[in-house]
Structure formats: C-alpha cells, structure tokens
Amino acid sequence: MRTRTAAPLASLALVVLALAGCTAAPDDEEPTTRRSATVPSDLAAGEVAPTGPVTDVATGLDAPWSVVRTDDGTALVSLRDSGDVLELRQDGSTRTVGSIDGIRHGGEGGLLGLALHEDDLYVYSTGEDGNRVERYPRTGGAGSTGLGTPETVLAGLPANSFHNGGRIAFGPDGMLYVTVGDAGDRSEAQDPNSLAGKILRVTPDGSVPSDNPDAGSPVWSSGHRNVQGLGWSSDGTMFASEFGQDAWDELNVIRPGADYGWPEIEGTGGTDRGFVDPVQRWRTDDASPSGLAVVRDTVFIANLQGRVLRSVPVADPTTSREWFAGDFGRLRTVLAGPDDTLWFVTNNTDGRGTPGDDDDRILSVALTD
C-alpha cells in the first residue's frame, strides 16, 4: 500500500509516504501480482481501509463497466462491448440475464452504467440516436433473474465515441442522477441549453423534479468534461470523479446549480470566475478516475490510467491514500461488497490495457476501521 496525502489545494503541495515494493508496474507489464493490504495507523473518524488478501469474485469478464448488487445479494454486471447484462452466481460463474438492444458500439460507448430502484434495473447505453437511460423490470430471483420489456426514461442524450459519461445512481433523495459527458464538444458543457457536460437529476420516470435548480431543466450541475463516478456520504454530501484532459483529473463535491468550470478551467483556479474548484486533483497520468463508491464515510475511486484504487476520507477530502498501485492494471469501478468487503473491477480488456490471465476480474478485499 502506498499512501499519498494532499495538502490544502491552495499550496498545491503533496506529501507522499511510500512503502517499499509498491511502485506502479510499467504500462506494458501484465498485472499479475497479488497483494495483501495492511491498515494504516492514522485512519480518520469513520474512515475504512482495505485489509488482508485480495481474492477473485469473478474472472474472464469482457470489458465490464458497472456492477450493482440487489437486496438478495445478486450481482449484475454490464459488459460494455457485447451489451450483455450478466448475473453473478455464488461460485463466481455467470449467466446472461439479457442483452440490451440497439446499442451502438465503438470507442467508449456501449453498455455503461447500471442502477437499481425497487424492482427495476436502470441501464445507460449508447444507441443510434444518442445515449439513453432505460428502465427494465427485473423478473425472477437469485439464479434466475430476467429482464422484462424496457421503458425509456431519457433519450437523445449527447453521445460520441468518447466522453459519454455513463454513470447513473439513485441518491438518498430517491432521485436518479445521470452523468453526461461533453461528447467531444467542449463548449457544450457551458451551454445551459445543452445536456452535454452535465450531471442530470430526474425522477425515476424521467420527469424533472420541481426543486431542481432551474425550473423545467433536468440539469443539476454543469461545467463537466466526463464524470464517471457518483456517490453520497452519510451526511448527504455528493461526490463525483471527473476525467480531465491533459493536466488534472478531479474529485468534486457537487452542489445544485454549481458550475465546475470545464472547459474554461481544468483543475483549480476558477473561484474568482464563479466556478467551483475540486476538493482534490491528480495528474491525468496518475488517475483517470472512473467508478466511485462511498463506504462508511470513505470515498473509494477506481482509476484507469493510474492503475490504482484510491481512498478519500469524507472527514478531509483533500487527502487520499493509494492501494494496490500497478497490481491489477486498469480499474473501472468499485462498490460495497457483502460482509464488510469492498469489490473493485479491472478493465484490461477494453482495448487500452494489457490483459493478464483470466482478466477481467471482480476482486474483493476486507474493510477495517
């Protein structure tokens, strides 16, 4: 485990505590090492940390993007390129629950985010007419899950072969939050009449809540390049992880109606222009933050280019620790697992990584406070 603690953003200083043997593997090296994490002695109140060995939950997955767990413990997995939704069995094997129709494949598009609400599975995917969110009734139970006839929740969202956003999640208020990338058109992120470069907030049926920042608009926040991680702490604070361009990736605290500056600002320095600075930033080569989960007041972030799992204490989100740097290759998403464990998902088969044996994987590690 390598620990990195960022000082206040104004000073831009970084304090790095490096433990021996935890440097990142070169880009062309297969991620075959298995690590066992140890708990640091300086955990903040409410902060949790991975501890003990990392074990396989599932292997042999093809470009997995999102994983959600139902109330009965069933795990559902989206495969970006095939468009398949898989059910994960207790023994680690999988069965295909269904395939999402009408997906336009290519680049970063395809079958992306999943979210659960009551008895429905919400799906974000790239179609011929743009990105869309659909709602599928779930049928059956553990071991026999199926998908019913879909209903469209949102359609015609900006899409491209890159910068599609794609993360969806239900907040503590019961509303559906949807991240939409700038779809390669930077200026759209600052256009209030465009849904590109935004985080949207809608009701479960896709209508606009009456308490959104602008009447009749689904836009919750703007000025985003490509958000792929969403999560809420126990006090309701909303966090989002965002891909930068050439300089800085970001962790942001999201406030309704706020503008996070893209493309006018990348990273910090926009407050005097009315933009909101990130609470933490990383060089793009060290991060590419994708999926995010908040577990017991710790924000966990899966990083692609950085090939590392980061943890950020909610008590001080300007600091972070690094786990398993270079051990497993590109990491796409992270989520709370069963019995005080953390699951994280590799993404070495998406065309940009170097797959190891049996990649891609869902991995599990215990959490300790």
Short mmCIF file of C-alpha atoms in Angstrom, two decimals:
data_model
loop_
_atom_site.label_atom_id
_atom_site.label_comp_id
_atom_site.label_asym_id
_atom_site.label_seq_id
_atom_site.Cartn_x
_atom_site.Cartn_y
_atom_site.Cartn_z
CA MET A 1 0.00 0.00 0.00
CA ARG A 2 1.29 3.41 -0.91
CA THR A 3 -0.16 6.38 0.94
CA ARG A 4 -0.34 9.83 -0.58
CA THR A 5 -1.73 12.78 1.38
CA ALA A 6 -2.50 16.00 -0.45
CA ALA A 7 -2.05 19.27 1.43
CA PRO A 8 -4.61 22.08 1.03
CA LEU A 9 -5.19 22.87 -2.63
CA ALA A 10 -4.01 26.44 -2.39
CA SER A 11 -0.46 25.29 -1.67
CA LEU A 12 -0.57 22.54 -4.29
CA ALA A 13 1.83 20.56 -2.09
CA LEU A 14 1.77 16.78 -1.96
CA VAL A 15 3.11 14.70 0.91
CA VAL A 16 3.89 11.17 -0.24
CA LEU A 17 4.54 8.31 2.13
CA ALA A 18 5.89 5.42 0.04
CA LEU A 19 6.17 1.92 1.41
CA ALA A 20 8.70 -0.40 -0.17
CA GLY A 21 7.67 -2.62 -3.06
CA CYS A 22 4.51 -0.73 -4.05
CA THR A 23 5.54 1.19 -7.17
CA ALA A 24 3.29 1.01 -10.23
CA ALA A 25 4.05 -1.55 -12.93
CA PRO A 26 5.14 -0.28 -16.36
CA ASP A 27 2.33 0.12 -18.89
CA ASP A 28 3.47 -2.96 -20.83
CA GLU A 29 3.72 -5.24 -17.79
CA GLU A 30 0.90 -7.69 -17.12
CA PRO A 31 -0.78 -7.07 -13.73
CA THR A 32 -0.24 -10.49 -12.15
CA THR A 33 0.85 -9.58 -8.62
CA ARG A 34 -1.46 -10.36 -5.72
CA ARG A 35 -1.18 -8.02 -2.73
CA SER A 36 -2.29 -8.10 0.89
CA ALA A 37 -3.14 -4.67 2.30
CA THR A 38 -2.32 -3.53 5.82
CA VAL A 39 -4.30 -0.94 7.76
CA PRO A 40 -2.58 2.41 8.40
CA SER A 41 -2.44 3.66 11.97
CA ASP A 42 -3.77 7.15 11.23
CA LEU A 43 -7.30 6.47 9.95
CA ALA A 44 -9.70 9.37 10.46
CA ALA A 45 -13.04 9.02 12.22
CA GLY A 46 -15.36 6.97 10.02
CA GLU A 47 -12.58 6.09 7.57
CA VAL A 48 -12.16 2.47 6.50
CA ALA A 49 -9.28 0.76 4.72
CA PRO A 50 -8.72 -2.45 2.76
CA THR A 51 -7.02 -5.13 4.79
CA GLY A 52 -5.80 -8.65 4.14
CA PRO A 53 -5.55 -10.55 0.88
CA VAL A 54 -7.34 -9.70 -2.36
CA THR A 55 -9.44 -12.55 -3.75
CA ASP A 56 -11.25 -13.19 -7.01
CA VAL A 57 -15.03 -12.90 -7.06
CA ALA A 58 -15.33 -13.46 -10.83
CA THR A 59 -12.87 -13.82 -13.71
CA GLY A 60 -12.93 -13.94 -17.51
CA LEU A 61 -15.15 -10.88 -17.99
CA ASP A 62 -15.06 -8.95 -21.28
CA ALA A 63 -14.86 -5.17 -20.76
CA PRO A 64 -17.03 -4.93 -17.61
CA TRP A 65 -18.23 -1.40 -16.85
CA SER A 66 -20.73 -1.39 -13.98
CA VAL A 67 -21.68 -3.77 -11.16
CA VAL A 68 -24.71 -3.46 -8.87
CA ARG A 69 -25.90 -5.71 -6.05
CA THR A 70 -29.57 -6.41 -5.37
CA ASP A 71 -31.17 -6.71 -1.94
CA ASP A 72 -30.93 -10.50 -2.11
CA GLY A 73 -27.20 -10.31 -2.83
CA THR A 74 -27.38 -10.95 -6.56
CA ALA A 75 -24.71 -9.07 -8.52
CA LEU A 76 -25.47 -7.78 -12.02
CA VAL A 77 -22.66 -6.79 -14.38
CA SER A 78 -22.75 -4.72 -17.59
CA LEU A 79 -20.38 -5.61 -20.44
CA ARG A 80 -19.65 -2.51 -22.49
CA ASP A 81 -18.96 -4.05 -25.88
CA SER A 82 -21.27 -7.06 -26.04
CA GLY A 83 -24.23 -5.25 -24.49
CA ASP A 84 -24.87 -8.19 -22.17
CA VAL A 85 -26.06 -7.97 -18.58
CA LEU A 86 -24.69 -10.85 -16.51
CA GLU A 87 -25.82 -12.36 -13.24
CA LEU A 88 -23.01 -13.47 -10.98
CA ARG A 89 -23.54 -16.80 -9.27
CA GLN A 90 -22.25 -17.62 -5.79
CA ASP A 91 -19.48 -19.82 -7.26
CA GLY A 92 -18.17 -16.98 -9.43
CA SER A 93 -19.66 -18.25 -12.66
CA THR A 94 -22.04 -16.05 -14.68
CA ARG A 95 -25.19 -16.34 -16.70
CA THR A 96 -26.55 -13.87 -19.23
CA VAL A 97 -29.66 -12.12 -17.92
CA GLY A 98 -30.30 -10.29 -21.18
CA SER A 99 -28.76 -8.22 -23.96
CA ILE A 100 -29.59 -4.55 -24.41
CA ASP A 101 -30.98 -3.91 -27.88
CA GLY A 102 -29.99 -1.13 -30.24
CA ILE A 103 -26.54 -0.42 -28.83
CA ARG A 104 -24.07 1.48 -30.99
CA HIS A 105 -20.65 0.04 -30.30
CA GLY A 106 -17.29 1.73 -30.69
CA GLY A 107 -14.78 3.67 -28.63
CA GLU A 108 -16.02 4.42 -25.13
CA GLY A 109 -19.69 3.93 -25.99
CA GLY A 110 -21.84 0.86 -25.48
CA LEU A 111 -23.49 -0.60 -22.40
CA LEU A 112 -22.32 1.55 -19.49
CA GLY A 113 -23.93 2.31 -16.12
CA LEU A 114 -26.44 0.26 -14.13
CA ALA A 115 -28.58 1.32 -11.18
CA LEU A 116 -31.25 -0.40 -9.11
CA HIS A 117 -34.52 1.09 -7.91
CA GLU A 118 -37.18 -1.05 -6.27
CA ASP A 119 -37.76 -3.94 -8.70
CA ASP A 120 -36.27 -2.23 -11.74
CA LEU A 121 -32.84 -2.18 -13.36
CA TYR A 122 -31.89 1.16 -14.92
CA VAL A 123 -29.46 0.99 -17.82
CA TYR A 124 -27.38 3.71 -19.51
CA SER A 125 -26.25 2.85 -23.02
CA THR A 126 -25.23 4.35 -26.35
CA GLY A 127 -27.84 3.97 -29.09
CA GLU A 128 -28.01 5.07 -32.70
CA ASP A 129 -29.77 8.30 -31.69
CA GLY A 130 -27.58 9.15 -28.71
CA ASN A 131 -27.10 7.96 -25.18
CA ARG A 132 -30.21 6.92 -23.31
CA VAL A 133 -31.46 5.60 -19.97
CA GLU A 134 -33.93 2.73 -19.97
CA ARG A 135 -35.80 1.01 -17.17
CA TYR A 136 -36.12 -2.78 -17.21
CA PRO A 137 -38.43 -4.65 -14.83
CA ARG A 138 -36.50 -7.41 -13.06
CA THR A 139 -38.09 -10.82 -13.06
CA GLY A 140 -37.21 -13.99 -11.16
CA GLY A 141 -34.85 -14.16 -8.22
CA ALA A 142 -31.31 -15.13 -7.38
CA GLY A 143 -30.08 -17.58 -10.00
CA SER A 144 -32.98 -16.88 -12.37
CA THR A 145 -33.01 -13.09 -12.82
CA GLY A 146 -34.53 -11.86 -16.06
CA LEU A 147 -35.28 -8.54 -17.72
CA GLY A 148 -38.74 -7.51 -18.86
CA THR A 149 -39.76 -5.06 -21.58
CA PRO A 150 -37.87 -1.76 -21.26
CA GLU A 151 -39.33 1.71 -20.92
CA THR A 152 -37.39 4.80 -21.98
CA VAL A 153 -36.54 7.17 -19.12
CA LEU A 154 -34.27 9.59 -21.01
CA ALA A 155 -33.39 9.62 -24.70
CA GLY A 156 -31.29 11.61 -27.13
CA LEU A 157 -28.52 12.44 -24.66
CA PRO A 158 -25.34 13.73 -26.33
CA ALA A 159 -23.10 10.87 -27.48
CA ASN A 160 -19.83 10.28 -29.26
CA SER A 161 -17.17 7.60 -29.47
CA PHE A 162 -15.70 9.17 -26.32
CA HIS A 163 -16.73 11.35 -23.33
CA ASN A 164 -20.11 9.69 -22.85
CA GLY A 165 -20.26 9.94 -19.07
CA GLY A 166 -22.46 6.96 -18.38
CA ARG A 167 -22.71 6.65 -14.61
CA ILE A 168 -26.20 6.52 -13.11
CA ALA A 169 -27.15 6.31 -9.44
CA PHE A 170 -30.09 6.91 -7.14
CA GLY A 171 -29.38 9.50 -4.47
CA PRO A 172 -30.60 9.47 -0.88
CA ASP A 173 -33.48 11.68 -2.04
CA GLY A 174 -34.78 8.89 -4.30
CA MET A 175 -33.96 10.84 -7.46
CA LEU A 176 -31.99 9.44 -10.41
CA TYR A 177 -28.67 11.15 -11.15
CA VAL A 178 -27.16 10.76 -14.63
CA THR A 179 -23.71 11.85 -15.79
CA VAL A 180 -23.43 13.06 -19.38
CA GLY A 181 -20.01 13.79 -20.89
CA ASP A 182 -19.26 16.69 -23.19
CA ALA A 183 -19.30 14.20 -26.13
CA GLY A 184 -16.23 15.86 -27.60
CA ASP A 185 -17.78 19.32 -27.92
CA ARG A 186 -16.13 21.29 -25.12
CA SER A 187 -18.30 24.39 -25.40
CA GLU A 188 -21.49 22.41 -24.72
CA ALA A 189 -20.52 21.96 -21.07
CA GLN A 190 -21.11 25.69 -20.54
CA ASP A 191 -24.29 25.88 -22.66
CA PRO A 192 -27.38 25.87 -20.39
CA ASN A 193 -29.47 24.69 -23.33
CA SER A 194 -27.37 21.55 -23.82
CA LEU A 195 -27.33 18.42 -21.67
CA ALA A 196 -23.69 17.70 -22.57
CA GLY A 197 -21.10 18.11 -19.83
CA LYS A 198 -23.73 17.97 -17.09
CA ILE A 199 -24.98 15.92 -14.18
CA LEU A 200 -28.75 15.47 -14.51
CA ARG A 201 -31.33 14.86 -11.78
CA VAL A 202 -34.69 13.36 -12.68
CA THR A 203 -37.46 11.37 -11.02
CA PRO A 204 -37.49 7.58 -11.52
CA ASP A 205 -39.79 8.04 -14.52
CA GLY A 206 -37.55 10.69 -16.11
CA SER A 207 -39.54 13.83 -15.33
CA VAL A 208 -37.94 16.97 -13.91
CA PRO A 209 -38.27 17.41 -10.13
CA SER A 210 -39.87 20.66 -9.03
CA ASP A 211 -36.89 21.52 -6.80
CA ASN A 212 -34.19 21.33 -9.50
CA PRO A 213 -32.04 24.50 -9.78
CA ASP A 214 -33.73 25.69 -12.99
CA ALA A 215 -37.45 25.13 -13.47
CA GLY A 216 -38.15 22.55 -16.15
CA SER A 217 -34.49 21.59 -16.60
CA PRO A 218 -33.00 18.24 -15.57
CA VAL A 219 -29.55 19.86 -15.11
CA TRP A 220 -28.23 19.55 -11.56
CA SER A 221 -24.69 20.82 -12.20
CA SER A 222 -22.68 21.91 -15.23
CA GLY A 223 -19.15 22.52 -16.49
CA HIS A 224 -18.12 18.84 -16.50
CA ARG A 225 -15.87 17.13 -19.03
CA ASN A 226 -16.57 13.46 -18.34
CA VAL A 227 -17.93 12.36 -14.96
CA GLN A 228 -17.96 8.60 -14.41
CA GLY A 229 -18.28 8.31 -10.63
CA LEU A 230 -21.08 9.31 -8.23
CA GLY A 231 -21.67 8.67 -4.54
CA TRP A 232 -23.08 10.14 -1.33
CA SER A 233 -21.72 10.15 2.20
CA SER A 234 -23.94 9.52 5.21
CA ASP A 235 -24.49 13.27 5.71
CA GLY A 236 -25.79 13.62 2.12
CA THR A 237 -22.65 15.13 0.59
CA MET A 238 -22.49 14.24 -3.11
CA PHE A 239 -19.11 13.33 -4.62
CA ALA A 240 -18.21 12.96 -8.31
CA SER A 241 -14.99 11.85 -10.02
CA GLU A 242 -14.13 13.51 -13.32
CA PHE A 243 -11.67 12.95 -16.16
CA GLY A 244 -9.58 15.96 -17.09
CA GLN A 245 -7.88 16.48 -20.44
CA ASP A 246 -4.10 16.92 -20.26
CA ALA A 247 -3.48 18.35 -16.82
CA TRP A 248 -5.80 17.48 -13.93
CA ASP A 249 -8.39 14.86 -13.01
CA GLU A 250 -10.77 15.87 -10.25
CA LEU A 251 -12.78 14.85 -7.22
CA ASN A 252 -15.65 17.29 -6.75
CA VAL A 253 -18.29 17.92 -4.12
CA ILE A 254 -21.44 18.53 -6.15
CA ARG A 255 -23.81 21.34 -5.25
CA PRO A 256 -27.11 22.05 -7.04
CA GLY A 257 -26.77 24.66 -9.76
CA ALA A 258 -22.97 24.89 -9.44
CA ASP A 259 -20.62 25.24 -12.44
CA TYR A 260 -17.38 23.24 -12.28
CA GLY A 261 -15.64 25.21 -14.97
CA TRP A 262 -14.90 22.96 -17.92
CA PRO A 263 -13.63 23.93 -20.49
CA GLU A 264 -12.69 27.32 -19.03
CA ILE A 265 -10.86 25.71 -16.11
CA GLU A 266 -9.20 22.31 -15.66
CA GLY A 267 -8.38 21.71 -12.02
CA THR A 268 -8.29 24.65 -9.60
CA GLY A 269 -8.22 28.42 -10.03
CA GLY A 270 -11.74 29.22 -11.15
CA THR A 271 -13.39 30.52 -7.99
CA ASP A 272 -12.86 34.18 -8.89
CA ARG A 273 -14.85 33.49 -12.07
CA GLY A 274 -17.75 31.82 -10.30
CA PHE A 275 -16.62 28.23 -10.82
CA VAL A 276 -16.30 25.59 -8.09
CA ASP A 277 -12.82 24.15 -7.52
CA PRO A 278 -12.34 20.42 -6.93
CA VAL A 279 -11.62 19.26 -3.39
CA GLN A 280 -8.76 17.19 -4.79
CA ARG A 281 -6.97 16.84 -8.10
CA TRP A 282 -4.46 14.44 -9.64
CA ARG A 283 -2.28 14.47 -12.73
CA THR A 284 -4.06 12.68 -15.55
CA ASP A 285 -1.28 10.11 -15.94
CA ASP A 286 -1.73 9.18 -12.28
CA ALA A 287 -5.50 8.85 -12.25
CA SER A 288 -8.28 8.74 -14.90
CA PRO A 289 -10.85 8.26 -12.14
CA SER A 290 -13.84 6.20 -13.21
CA GLY A 291 -16.22 4.48 -10.76
CA LEU A 292 -16.69 5.81 -7.23
CA ALA A 293 -18.34 4.44 -4.10
CA VAL A 294 -18.76 5.89 -0.62
CA VAL A 295 -18.47 3.19 2.02
CA ARG A 296 -18.80 4.14 5.70
CA ASP A 297 -17.62 7.71 5.11
CA THR A 298 -14.71 6.76 2.88
CA VAL A 299 -14.77 7.62 -0.83
CA PHE A 300 -13.18 4.88 -2.95
CA ILE A 301 -12.21 5.69 -6.54
CA ALA A 302 -11.16 3.25 -9.27
CA ASN A 303 -8.50 4.67 -11.61
CA LEU A 304 -7.77 3.55 -15.15
CA GLN A 305 -4.57 5.23 -16.32
CA GLY A 306 -3.22 5.38 -12.77
CA ARG A 307 -3.91 1.66 -12.23
CA VAL A 308 -4.66 2.30 -8.58
CA LEU A 309 -7.51 2.27 -6.06
CA ARG A 310 -7.72 5.49 -4.06
CA SER A 311 -9.48 6.14 -0.79
CA VAL A 312 -10.50 9.58 0.44
CA PRO A 313 -11.81 10.20 3.97
CA VAL A 314 -15.04 12.19 3.97
CA ALA A 315 -13.73 13.98 7.07
CA ASP A 316 -10.93 15.52 4.97
CA PRO A 317 -11.49 15.06 1.23
CA THR A 318 -8.31 16.99 0.36
CA THR A 319 -6.29 13.89 1.34
CA SER A 320 -6.07 10.42 -0.15
CA ARG A 321 -4.37 7.06 0.10
CA GLU A 322 -3.35 4.71 -2.70
CA TRP A 323 -3.88 0.95 -2.71
CA PHE A 324 -2.64 -1.84 -4.99
CA ALA A 325 -0.78 0.56 -7.31
CA GLY A 326 0.01 -1.32 -10.51
CA ASP A 327 -1.07 -4.70 -9.13
CA PHE A 328 -4.19 -5.33 -11.20
CA GLY A 329 -3.93 -2.96 -14.15
CA ARG A 330 -6.74 -0.58 -15.10
CA LEU A 331 -9.58 -0.27 -12.58
CA ARG A 332 -13.03 0.69 -13.85
CA THR A 333 -15.37 0.69 -10.89
CA VAL A 334 -15.71 -0.02 -7.18
CA LEU A 335 -18.63 -0.87 -4.89
CA ALA A 336 -19.53 -2.13 -1.44
CA GLY A 337 -19.42 -5.90 -1.32
CA PRO A 338 -21.08 -8.27 1.18
CA ASP A 339 -19.96 -8.72 4.78
CA ASP A 340 -17.79 -5.60 5.14
CA THR A 341 -15.86 -6.15 1.94
CA LEU A 342 -15.01 -3.89 -0.96
CA TRP A 343 -15.31 -5.02 -4.57
CA PHE A 344 -13.34 -3.44 -7.39
CA VAL A 345 -13.36 -4.25 -11.08
CA THR A 346 -10.47 -4.39 -13.54
CA ASN A 347 -10.75 -3.09 -17.11
CA ASN A 348 -7.80 -4.52 -19.00
CA THR A 349 -9.83 -5.99 -21.90
CA ASP A 350 -11.34 -2.69 -23.06
CA GLY A 351 -8.73 -2.17 -25.80
CA ARG A 352 -6.46 0.09 -23.76
CA GLY A 353 -4.99 -2.30 -21.22
CA THR A 354 -2.75 -5.36 -21.15
CA PRO A 355 -4.91 -8.29 -20.06
CA GLY A 356 -3.47 -10.74 -17.57
CA ASP A 357 -4.55 -14.34 -17.17
CA ASP A 358 -8.32 -14.61 -16.67
CA ASP A 359 -8.89 -10.84 -16.98
CA ASP A 360 -11.11 -9.02 -16.49
CA ARG A 361 -11.90 -9.62 -12.83
CA ILE A 362 -14.11 -8.60 -9.96
CA LEU A 363 -11.90 -8.56 -6.87
CA SER A 364 -12.75 -8.48 -3.17
CA VAL A 365 -10.89 -7.26 -0.10
CA ALA A 366 -11.99 -6.88 3.53
CA LEU A 367 -12.57 -3.44 5.07
CA THR A 368 -11.41 -2.40 8.53
CA ASP A 369 -11.99 0.79 10.52
#
